[in-house]
Coordinates of N, CA and C in Angstrom, one line a residue:
Chain A
X1 N 16.2 -5.7 13.4 CA 16.1 -4.8 12.3 C 15.5 -3.5 12.6
X2 N 15.5 -2.6 11.6 CA 14.9 -1.3 11.8 C 13.4 -1.4 12.0
X3 N 12.8 -0.4 12.7 CA 11.4 -0.4 13.0 C 10.8 0.9 12.4
X4 N 9.7 0.7 11.7 CA 8.9 1.8 11.2 C 7.5 1.6 11.8
X5 N 7.0 2.7 12.4 CA 5.6 2.7 12.9 C 4.7 3.5 12.1
X6 N 3.4 3.3 12.2 CA 2.4 4.0 11.5 C 1.3 4.2 12.4
X7 N 0.7 5.4 12.3 CA -0.4 5.7 13.2 C -1.4 6.6 12.4
X8 N -2.7 6.3 12.5 CA -3.3 5.2 13.2 C -3.3 3.9 12.4
X9 N -3.6 2.8 13.1 CA -3.6 1.5 12.3 C -4.9 1.4 11.6
X10 N -5.9 2.0 12.1 CA -7.2 1.9 11.5 C -8.0 3.2 11.7
X11 N -8.7 3.6 10.7 CA -9.5 4.8 10.8 C -10.7 4.7 10.0
X12 N -11.8 5.1 10.6 CA -13.1 5.2 9.8 C -13.5 6.7 9.9
X13 N -13.8 7.2 8.8 CA -14.2 8.6 8.8 C -15.4 8.9 7.8
X14 N -16.0 10.0 7.9 CA -17.1 10.4 7.1 C -16.6 11.0 5.8
X15 N -17.3 10.9 4.7 CA -16.9 11.4 3.5 C -16.8 13.0 3.6
X16 N -15.7 13.5 3.0 CA -15.5 14.9 3.1 C -14.5 15.4 4.2
X17 N -14.2 14.5 5.1 CA -13.2 14.8 6.1 C -11.8 14.5 5.7
X18 N -10.9 15.1 6.4 CA -9.5 14.8 6.1 C -8.9 13.9 7.1
X19 N -8.0 13.1 6.7 CA -7.3 12.1 7.6 C -5.8 12.2 7.5
X20 N -5.2 12.2 8.6 CA -3.7 12.3 8.6 C -3.1 11.0 9.1
X21 N -2.2 10.5 8.4 CA -1.5 9.2 8.7 C 0.0 9.6 8.9
X22 N 0.5 9.1 10.1 CA 1.9 9.3 10.4 C 2.8 8.1 10.2
X23 N 4.0 8.3 9.7 CA 4.9 7.3 9.5 C 6.2 7.7 10.2
X24 N 6.7 6.9 11.1 CA 7.9 7.2 11.9 C 8.9 6.1 11.8
X25 N 10.1 6.5 11.6 CA 11.2 5.5 11.7 C 11.7 5.6 13.2
X26 N 11.7 4.5 13.9 CA 11.9 4.6 15.4 C 13.3 4.5 15.8
X27 N 14.1 3.8 15.0 CA 15.5 3.7 15.5 C 16.5 4.0 14.4
X28 N 16.1 4.7 13.4 CA 17.1 5.2 12.4 C 16.5 6.4 11.7
X29 N 17.4 7.1 11.0 CA 17.0 8.3 10.3 C 16.7 7.9 8.9
X30 N 15.7 8.5 8.3 CA 15.3 8.2 6.9 C 15.1 9.5 6.1
X31 N 16.0 9.7 5.2 CA 15.9 10.9 4.3 C 14.7 10.7 3.3
X32 N 14.5 9.4 3.1 CA 13.4 9.1 2.1 C 12.4 8.1 2.6
X33 N 11.2 8.4 2.5 CA 10.1 7.5 2.8 C 9.2 7.4 1.6
X34 N 8.6 6.2 1.5 CA 7.7 6.0 0.4 C 6.3 5.7 0.9
X35 N 5.3 6.2 0.2 CA 3.9 5.9 0.5 C 3.3 5.0 -0.6
X36 N 2.7 4.0 -0.1 CA 2.0 3.0 -1.0 C 0.5 2.9 -0.6
X37 N -0.2 2.5 -1.6 CA -1.6 2.2 -1.4 C -1.8 0.7 -1.9
X38 N -2.5 0.0 -1.2 CA -2.7 -1.4 -1.5 C -4.2 -1.8 -1.4
X39 N -4.8 -2.2 -2.6 CA -6.2 -2.6 -2.6 C -6.2 -4.1 -2.3
X40 N -7.3 -4.6 -1.9 CA -7.4 -6.1 -1.5 C -6.9 -7.0 -2.6
X41 N -6.0 -7.9 -2.2 CA -5.5 -8.9 -3.1 C -4.7 -8.3 -4.3
X42 N -4.2 -7.1 -4.1 CA -3.4 -6.5 -5.1 C -2.0 -6.1 -4.6
X43 N -1.1 -5.7 -5.5 CA 0.2 -5.4 -5.1 C 0.3 -4.0 -4.5
X44 N 1.5 -3.6 -4.1 CA 1.7 -2.3 -3.5 C 1.8 -1.3 -4.7
X45 N 1.0 -0.2 -4.6 CA 1.1 0.8 -5.6 C 1.8 2.1 -5.1
X46 N 2.9 2.4 -5.6 CA 3.6 3.6 -5.1 C 2.8 4.8 -5.4
X47 N 2.6 5.6 -4.4 CA 1.9 6.9 -4.5 C 2.9 8.0 -4.7
X48 N 3.9 8.1 -3.8 CA 4.8 9.2 -3.8 C 6.0 8.9 -3.0
X49 N 7.1 9.6 -3.3 CA 8.3 9.6 -2.6 C 8.4 10.8 -1.7
X50 N 8.6 10.6 -0.5 CA 8.7 11.7 0.5 C 10.2 12.0 0.8
X51 N 10.7 13.2 0.6 CA 12.0 13.5 0.9 C 12.1 14.6 2.0
X52 N 12.9 14.3 3.0 CA 13.0 15.3 4.1 C 13.5 16.6 3.6
X53 N 12.8 17.6 3.9 CA 13.2 19.0 3.6 C 12.9 19.4 2.2
X54 N 12.2 18.6 1.4 CA 11.9 19.0 0.1 C 10.5 18.5 -0.3
X55 N 10.0 18.9 -1.4 CA 8.7 18.5 -1.8 C 8.7 17.0 -2.2
X56 N 7.5 16.4 -2.0 CA 7.4 15.0 -2.4 C 7.3 14.9 -3.9
X57 N 7.7 13.7 -4.3 CA 7.5 13.4 -5.8 C 6.4 12.4 -5.9
X58 N 5.4 12.8 -6.7 CA 4.2 12.0 -6.8 C 4.2 11.2 -8.1
X59 N 3.7 10.0 -8.0 CA 3.6 9.2 -9.2 C 2.5 9.7 -10.1
X60 N 2.6 9.3 -11.3 CA 1.5 9.7 -12.3 C 0.2 9.2 -11.9
X61 N -0.8 10.1 -11.9 CA -2.1 9.8 -11.6 C -2.5 10.0 -10.1
X62 N -1.5 10.3 -9.3 CA -1.8 10.6 -7.9 C -1.9 12.1 -7.7
X63 N -3.0 12.6 -7.2 CA -3.3 14.0 -7.0 C -2.5 14.5 -5.8
X64 N -1.6 15.4 -6.0 CA -0.8 16.0 -4.9 C -1.6 16.8 -4.0
X65 N -2.7 17.4 -4.5 CA -3.5 18.3 -3.6 C -4.5 17.5 -2.8
X66 N -4.7 16.2 -3.2 CA -5.5 15.4 -2.4 C -4.8 14.6 -1.4
X67 N -3.6 14.2 -1.8 CA -2.7 13.4 -0.9 C -1.5 14.2 -0.5
X68 N -1.7 15.0 0.6 CA -0.6 15.9 1.0 C 0.4 15.2 1.8
X69 N 1.7 15.3 1.4 CA 2.8 14.7 2.1 C 3.7 15.7 2.7
X70 N 4.1 15.5 3.9 CA 5.0 16.4 4.6 C 6.1 15.5 5.3
X71 N 7.3 15.8 5.0 CA 8.4 15.0 5.6 C 9.2 16.0 6.4
X72 N 8.7 16.2 7.6 CA 9.1 17.3 8.5 C 10.5 17.1 9.1
X73 N 10.8 15.8 9.3 CA 12.1 15.5 10.0 C 12.6 14.2 9.4
X74 N 13.8 13.8 9.9 CA 14.4 12.6 9.4 C 13.7 11.3 10.0
X75 N 12.7 11.5 10.8 CA 12.1 10.3 11.4 C 10.6 10.4 11.2
X76 N 10.0 11.4 10.5 CA 8.6 11.5 10.4 C 8.1 12.0 9.0
X77 N 7.2 11.3 8.5 CA 6.5 11.7 7.2 C 5.1 11.5 7.5
X78 N 4.3 12.5 7.0 CA 2.8 12.4 7.2 C 2.1 12.4 5.8
X79 N 1.1 11.6 5.7 CA 0.2 11.6 4.5 C -1.2 12.1 5.0
X80 N -1.7 13.1 4.4 CA -3.0 13.6 4.7 C -3.9 13.4 3.5
X81 N -4.9 12.6 3.7 CA -5.9 12.4 2.6 C -7.0 13.5 2.8
X82 N -7.0 14.4 1.9 CA -8.0 15.5 2.1 C -9.3 15.2 1.4
X83 N -10.4 15.7 2.1 CA -11.7 15.5 1.5 C -11.9 14.1 1.1
X84 N -11.8 13.2 2.0 CA -11.8 11.8 1.7 C -13.2 11.4 1.1
X85 N -13.1 10.4 0.2 CA -14.3 9.9 -0.4 C -14.3 8.3 -0.3
X86 N -15.4 7.7 -0.4 CA -15.4 6.2 -0.3 C -14.3 5.5 -1.1
X87 N -14.1 6.0 -2.3 CA -13.1 5.4 -3.2 C -11.6 5.5 -2.7
X88 N -11.4 6.4 -1.7 CA -10.1 6.5 -1.1 C -9.9 5.4 0.0
X89 N -10.9 4.6 0.3 CA -10.8 3.5 1.2 C -9.8 2.6 0.7
X90 N -8.8 2.3 1.6 CA -7.7 1.4 1.1 C -6.8 1.1 2.3
X91 N -5.8 0.4 2.0 CA -4.7 0.1 3.0 C -3.5 0.9 2.6
X92 N -3.1 1.8 3.4 CA -2.0 2.7 3.1 C -0.7 2.3 3.9
X93 N 0.4 2.1 3.2 CA 1.6 1.6 3.9 C 2.7 2.5 3.5
X94 N 3.5 2.9 4.5 CA 4.7 3.6 4.3 C 6.0 2.7 4.4
X95 N 7.0 3.2 3.8 CA 8.3 2.5 4.0 C 9.4 3.5 4.1
X96 N 10.5 3.1 4.7 CA 11.6 4.0 4.9 C 12.9 3.3 4.6
X97 N 13.9 4.1 4.2 CA 15.3 3.6 4.0 C 16.2 4.2 5.0
X98 N 17.1 3.4 5.6 CA 18.0 4.0 6.5 C 18.9 5.0 5.9
X99 N 19.2 6.1 6.6 CA 20.1 7.1 6.0 C 21.5 6.6 5.8
X100 N 21.9 5.7 6.7 CA 23.3 5.2 6.5 C 23.3 4.2 5.5
X101 N 22.2 3.5 5.4 CA 22.1 2.4 4.4 C 22.9 1.2 4.7
X102 N 24.1 1.4 5.1 CA 25.0 0.2 5.3 C 25.2 -0.6 4.0
X103 N 25.0 0.1 2.9 CA 25.2 -0.5 1.7 C 23.9 -1.3 1.2
X104 N 22.8 -1.1 1.9 CA 21.6 -1.8 1.5 C 20.5 -0.8 1.1
X105 N 19.6 -1.3 0.4 CA 18.4 -0.5 0.1 C 17.2 -1.1 0.7
X106 N 17.4 -1.8 1.8 CA 16.3 -2.5 2.4 C 15.1 -1.5 2.8
X107 N 14.0 -1.9 2.4 CA 12.8 -1.1 2.7 C 12.2 -1.7 4.0
X108 N 12.0 -0.8 5.0 CA 11.4 -1.2 6.2 C 10.0 -0.6 6.2
X109 N 9.0 -1.5 6.2 CA 7.6 -1.1 6.0 C 7.0 -0.8 7.4
X110 N 6.1 0.1 7.3 CA 5.2 0.3 8.5 C 4.1 -0.7 8.5
X111 N 3.4 -0.8 9.6 CA 2.3 -1.8 9.7 C 1.1 -1.5 8.9
X112 N 1.0 -0.3 8.3 CA -0.1 0.0 7.5 C -1.3 0.7 8.2
X113 N -2.0 1.4 7.5 CA -3.2 2.1 8.0 C -4.4 1.7 7.1
X114 N -5.4 1.1 7.7 CA -6.6 0.8 7.0 C -7.6 1.9 7.1
X115 N -7.9 2.6 6.0 CA -8.8 3.7 5.9 C -10.1 3.3 5.3
X116 N -11.1 3.6 6.1 CA -12.5 3.3 5.6 C -13.3 4.6 5.6
X117 N -13.7 5.0 4.4 CA -14.5 6.3 4.3 C -15.9 5.9 4.0
X118 N -16.8 6.4 4.9 CA -18.2 6.1 4.8 C -18.9 7.0 3.9
Chain B
X1 N 11.1 3.1 -17.6 CA 11.3 2.7 -16.3 C 11.3 1.2 -16.1
X2 N 11.5 0.8 -14.9 CA 11.5 -0.6 -14.6 C 10.1 -1.2 -14.6
X3 N 10.1 -2.4 -15.1 CA 8.8 -3.2 -15.1 C 9.1 -4.6 -14.6
X4 N 8.3 -5.0 -13.6 CA 8.6 -6.4 -13.0 C 7.3 -7.2 -13.2
X5 N 7.6 -8.4 -13.8 CA 6.5 -9.4 -14.0 C 6.7 -10.5 -13.0
X6 N 5.7 -11.0 -12.4 CA 5.8 -12.1 -11.4 C 4.8 -13.2 -11.7
X7 N 5.3 -14.4 -11.6 CA 4.4 -15.6 -11.9 C 4.8 -16.7 -11.0
X8 N 3.8 -17.6 -10.6 CA 2.4 -17.4 -10.9 C 1.7 -16.5 -10.0
X9 N 0.5 -16.1 -10.2 CA -0.2 -15.3 -9.3 C -0.8 -16.0 -8.1
X10 N -1.1 -17.3 -8.3 CA -1.4 -18.2 -7.2 C -0.7 -19.5 -7.3
X11 N -0.4 -20.1 -6.2 CA 0.3 -21.3 -6.2 C -0.1 -22.1 -4.9
X12 N -0.5 -23.4 -5.2 CA -0.8 -24.3 -4.1 C 0.1 -25.4 -4.1
X13 N 0.7 -25.8 -3.0 CA 1.6 -26.9 -2.8 C 1.2 -27.7 -1.6
X14 N 1.6 -29.0 -1.6 CA 1.4 -29.8 -0.5 C 2.5 -29.5 0.5
X15 N 2.1 -29.6 1.8 CA 3.1 -29.4 2.8 C 4.3 -30.4 2.6
X16 N 5.5 -29.8 2.7 CA 6.7 -30.6 2.4 C 7.3 -30.4 1.0
X17 N 6.4 -30.1 0.1 CA 6.9 -29.9 -1.3 C 7.6 -28.5 -1.4
X18 N 8.2 -28.3 -2.6 CA 8.9 -27.0 -2.8 C 8.0 -26.1 -3.6
X19 N 8.3 -24.8 -3.4 CA 7.5 -23.8 -4.2 C 8.5 -22.9 -4.9
X20 N 8.2 -22.5 -6.1 CA 9.1 -21.6 -6.9 C 8.3 -20.5 -7.4
X21 N 8.7 -19.3 -7.2 CA 8.1 -18.1 -7.8 C 9.1 -17.4 -8.6
X22 N 8.7 -16.9 -9.8 CA 9.6 -16.4 -10.7 C 9.3 -14.9 -11.1
X23 N 10.3 -14.1 -11.2 CA 10.1 -12.7 -11.6 C 11.1 -12.3 -12.7
X24 N 10.6 -11.5 -13.6 CA 11.5 -10.9 -14.6 C 11.5 -9.4 -14.5
X25 N 12.5 -8.8 -14.9 CA 12.6 -7.3 -14.8 C 13.1 -6.8 -16.2
X26 N 12.9 -5.5 -16.4 CA 13.2 -5.0 -17.7 C 14.4 -4.1 -17.7
X27 N 14.7 -3.4 -16.6 CA 15.8 -2.5 -16.6 C 17.1 -3.2 -16.2
X28 N 18.0 -3.3 -17.1 CA 19.3 -4.0 -16.8 C 20.1 -3.3 -15.8
X29 N 19.8 -2.0 -15.5 CA 20.6 -1.3 -14.5 C 20.1 -1.6 -13.1
X30 N 19.0 -2.3 -12.9 CA 18.6 -2.7 -11.6 C 19.6 -3.6 -11.0
X31 N 19.9 -3.4 -9.7 CA 21.0 -4.2 -9.1 C 20.6 -4.8 -7.7
X32 N 19.4 -4.6 -7.3 CA 19.0 -5.1 -6.0 C 17.6 -5.7 -6.1
X33 N 17.5 -6.9 -5.6 CA 16.3 -7.7 -5.8 C 15.8 -8.3 -4.5
X34 N 14.9 -7.7 -3.8 CA 14.4 -8.2 -2.5 C 13.1 -9.0 -2.7
X35 N 12.8 -9.9 -1.8 CA 11.6 -10.6 -1.8 C 10.9 -10.3 -0.4
X36 N 9.6 -10.1 -0.5 CA 8.8 -9.8 0.7 C 7.7 -10.8 0.9
X37 N 7.4 -11.1 2.1 CA 6.3 -11.9 2.5 C 5.3 -11.1 3.2
X38 N 4.0 -11.1 2.7 CA 3.0 -10.4 3.4 C 1.8 -11.3 3.8
X39 N 1.6 -11.3 5.1 CA 0.4 -12.0 5.6 C -0.7 -11.1 5.6
X40 N -1.9 -11.7 5.6 CA -3.1 -10.9 5.5 C -3.2 -9.7 6.5
X41 N -3.4 -8.5 6.0 CA -3.6 -7.4 6.9 C -2.3 -6.9 7.5
X42 N -1.2 -7.4 7.2 CA 0.1 -7.1 7.8 C 1.1 -6.4 6.8
X43 N 2.1 -5.9 7.4 CA 3.1 -5.3 6.5 C 4.0 -6.3 5.8
X44 N 4.5 -5.9 4.6 CA 5.4 -6.8 3.9 C 6.7 -6.9 4.8
X45 N 7.2 -8.1 4.8 CA 8.4 -8.4 5.6 C 9.5 -8.9 4.6
X46 N 10.7 -8.3 4.7 CA 11.8 -8.8 3.8 C 12.2 -10.2 4.3
X47 N 12.2 -11.1 3.4 CA 12.6 -12.5 3.7 C 14.0 -12.9 3.2
X48 N 14.3 -12.3 2.0 CA 15.6 -12.5 1.4 C 15.9 -11.5 0.3
X49 N 17.1 -11.2 0.1 CA 17.4 -10.3 -1.0 C 18.7 -10.7 -1.7
X50 N 18.9 -10.2 -2.9 CA 20.1 -10.6 -3.6 C 20.6 -9.4 -4.4
X51 N 21.9 -9.2 -4.5 CA 22.4 -8.1 -5.3 C 22.9 -8.7 -6.7
X52 N 23.2 -7.8 -7.6 CA 23.5 -8.2 -8.9 C 24.8 -8.9 -9.1
X53 N 25.7 -8.7 -8.1 CA 27.0 -9.3 -8.2 C 27.0 -10.8 -7.6
X54 N 25.8 -11.3 -7.3 CA 25.7 -12.6 -6.7 C 24.7 -13.4 -7.6
X55 N 24.9 -14.7 -7.8 CA 24.0 -15.5 -8.6 C 23.0 -16.2 -7.7
X56 N 23.4 -16.5 -6.5 CA 22.5 -17.3 -5.6 C 22.7 -17.0 -4.2
X57 N 21.7 -17.0 -3.4 CA 21.8 -16.8 -2.0 C 20.8 -17.7 -1.3
X58 N 21.2 -18.2 -0.2 CA 20.4 -19.2 0.5 C 20.3 -18.8 2.0
X59 N 19.1 -19.0 2.6 CA 18.9 -18.8 4.0 C 18.0 -19.9 4.5
X60 N 18.5 -20.9 5.0 CA 17.7 -22.1 5.5 C 16.9 -22.6 4.4
X61 N 15.5 -22.6 4.5 CA 14.7 -23.2 3.5 C 14.4 -22.2 2.3
X62 N 14.9 -21.1 2.4 CA 14.6 -20.1 1.3 C 15.9 -19.8 0.5
X63 N 15.8 -19.7 -0.8 CA 16.9 -19.4 -1.6 C 16.4 -18.5 -2.8
X64 N 17.3 -17.7 -3.2 CA 17.0 -16.8 -4.4 C 18.1 -17.0 -5.4
X65 N 17.7 -17.1 -6.7 CA 18.7 -17.2 -7.8 C 18.4 -16.0 -8.7
X66 N 19.5 -15.5 -9.3 CA 19.5 -14.4 -10.2 C 20.2 -14.7 -11.5
X67 N 19.6 -14.4 -12.6 CA 20.2 -14.5 -13.9 C 20.2 -13.2 -14.5
X68 N 21.3 -12.5 -14.5 CA 21.4 -11.1 -15.0 C 21.2 -11.0 -16.5
X69 N 21.7 -12.0 -17.1 CA 21.7 -12.0 -18.6 C 20.2 -12.1 -19.1
X70 N 19.5 -13.0 -18.5 CA 18.1 -13.2 -18.8 C 17.2 -12.2 -18.1
X71 N 17.7 -11.5 -17.1 CA 16.9 -10.6 -16.3 C 15.8 -11.3 -15.6
X72 N 16.1 -12.3 -15.0 CA 15.0 -12.9 -14.1 C 15.6 -13.5 -12.8
X73 N 14.8 -13.5 -11.8 CA 15.2 -14.0 -10.5 C 14.1 -14.8 -9.9
X74 N 14.4 -15.8 -9.1 CA 13.4 -16.7 -8.6 C 13.6 -16.9 -7.1
X75 N 12.4 -17.2 -6.5 CA 12.4 -17.5 -5.0 C 12.1 -19.0 -4.9
X76 N 12.9 -19.7 -4.1 CA 12.7 -21.1 -3.9 C 12.4 -21.3 -2.4
X77 N 11.3 -22.0 -2.1 CA 11.1 -22.4 -0.7 C 11.0 -23.9 -0.7
X78 N 11.8 -24.5 0.1 CA 11.8 -26.0 0.2 C 11.1 -26.4 1.5
X79 N 10.7 -27.6 1.5 CA 10.0 -28.2 2.7 C 9.0 -27.3 3.2
X80 N 8.1 -26.9 2.4 CA 7.1 -25.9 2.8 C 6.2 -26.3 3.9
X81 N 5.8 -25.3 4.7 CA 5.0 -25.5 5.9 C 3.8 -24.6 5.8
X82 N 2.7 -25.0 6.5 CA 1.5 -24.2 6.4 C 1.7 -22.7 6.7
X83 N 2.7 -22.4 7.6 CA 3.0 -21.0 8.0 C 3.7 -20.2 6.9
X84 N 4.0 -20.9 5.8 CA 4.6 -20.2 4.6 C 3.5 -19.6 3.8
X85 N 2.3 -20.0 4.0 CA 1.1 -19.5 3.3 C 1.1 -18.0 3.5
X86 N 1.1 -17.2 2.4 CA 1.1 -15.8 2.4 C 1.2 -15.3 1.0
X87 N 1.2 -14.0 0.8 CA 1.5 -13.4 -0.5 C 3.0 -13.0 -0.6
X88 N 3.6 -13.4 -1.6 CA 5.0 -13.0 -1.8 C 5.2 -12.0 -2.9
X89 N 6.0 -11.0 -2.7 CA 6.2 -10.0 -3.7 C 7.7 -10.0 -4.0
X90 N 8.0 -9.9 -5.3 CA 9.4 -9.6 -5.7 C 9.5 -8.2 -6.0
X91 N 10.7 -7.7 -6.0 CA 10.9 -6.3 -6.3 C 12.3 -6.1 -7.0
X92 N 12.4 -5.1 -7.8 CA 13.7 -4.8 -8.4 C 13.9 -3.3 -8.3
X93 N 15.2 -2.9 -8.0 CA 15.5 -1.5 -8.2 C 16.9 -1.2 -8.2
X94 N 17.2 0.0 -8.5 CA 18.6 0.5 -8.6 C 19.1 1.1 -7.3
X95 N 20.2 0.6 -6.9 CA 20.8 1.1 -5.6 C 21.4 2.4 -5.9
X96 N 20.7 3.5 -5.7 CA 21.2 4.8 -5.9 C 20.7 5.8 -4.9
X97 N 19.9 5.3 -4.0 CA 19.2 6.2 -3.0 C 18.1 6.9 -3.6
X98 N 17.0 7.1 -2.9 CA 15.8 7.8 -3.3 C 15.0 7.1 -4.4
X99 N 15.4 6.0 -4.8 CA 14.6 5.3 -5.9 C 13.8 4.2 -5.2
X100 N 12.5 4.2 -5.5 CA 11.7 3.1 -4.9 C 11.9 1.8 -5.6
X101 N 11.6 0.7 -4.9 CA 11.6 -0.5 -5.7 C 10.3 -0.6 -6.5
X102 N 10.4 -1.4 -7.6 CA 9.2 -1.7 -8.4 C 8.8 -3.1 -8.0
X103 N 7.6 -3.3 -7.6 CA 7.1 -4.6 -7.1 C 6.4 -5.4 -8.2
X104 N 6.5 -6.6 -8.1 CA 5.7 -7.5 -8.9 C 4.3 -7.5 -8.3
X105 N 3.4 -8.2 -9.0 CA 2.0 -8.2 -8.6 C 1.7 -9.1 -7.4
X106 N 2.6 -9.9 -7.1 CA 2.4 -10.8 -6.0 C 2.0 -12.2 -6.4
X107 N 2.4 -13.2 -5.5 CA 2.0 -14.6 -5.6 C 1.4 -15.0 -4.3
X108 N 0.2 -15.5 -4.4 CA -0.5 -16.0 -3.2 C -0.2 -17.5 -3.1
X109 N 0.6 -17.8 -2.1 CA 1.0 -19.2 -1.9 C 0.2 -19.8 -0.8
X110 N -0.4 -21.0 -1.1 CA -1.1 -21.8 -0.1 C -0.4 -23.1 0.1
X111 N -0.1 -23.4 1.3 CA 0.5 -24.7 1.6 C -0.5 -25.5 2.3
X112 N -0.8 -26.6 1.7 CA -1.9 -27.5 2.1 C -1.4 -28.6 3.0
X113 N -1.9 -28.6 4.2 CA -1.4 -29.6 5.2 C -1.9 -31.0 4.9

């Protein structure tokens, strides 16, 4: 199946710094990628939809100036957590849909990034 | 918008028994229903999916059933094994491109050896 990578897998940073997370589709092109946040023992919470070549669509309650999303190419989307604070500590997961689709809407998830803000 | 309810939130079964997880959805336009398995600290993995033009789908020990009229779908795992222990998420969405799935809150399945 399709492969989505995420980097870094784990990051620890000081409060006030910015952290960039990359999501790459390795063997397919993705016009759309989704960014999720997952707290311990909870479900996936959609943060935003990243569209190649256009602005991301943010879910209600998600600050677009704090969580910057850039979908620079058909294989790469980045999420930058700006001025991170301890409450931003979470597991961030991206997912991507294949551009050809093949008639499916299968979400291929990245392995996730565990962010810890001290 | 779509709303997905998932039950139960936790489920414990003896090894070899069956496990059933149920989800309901609100938007009758949804036509694609995947199930994901997530082990601790890992990414969700698609285990089975079903489209609205099909009532049932089976893959070895895993099956999914869909009742479009009642707007609910279920995951069935037979002959459970300890390695089936994980969190399972259902999802529902409309196949139209660019629309994200709406996830249920998850079911933590524990298979007791």
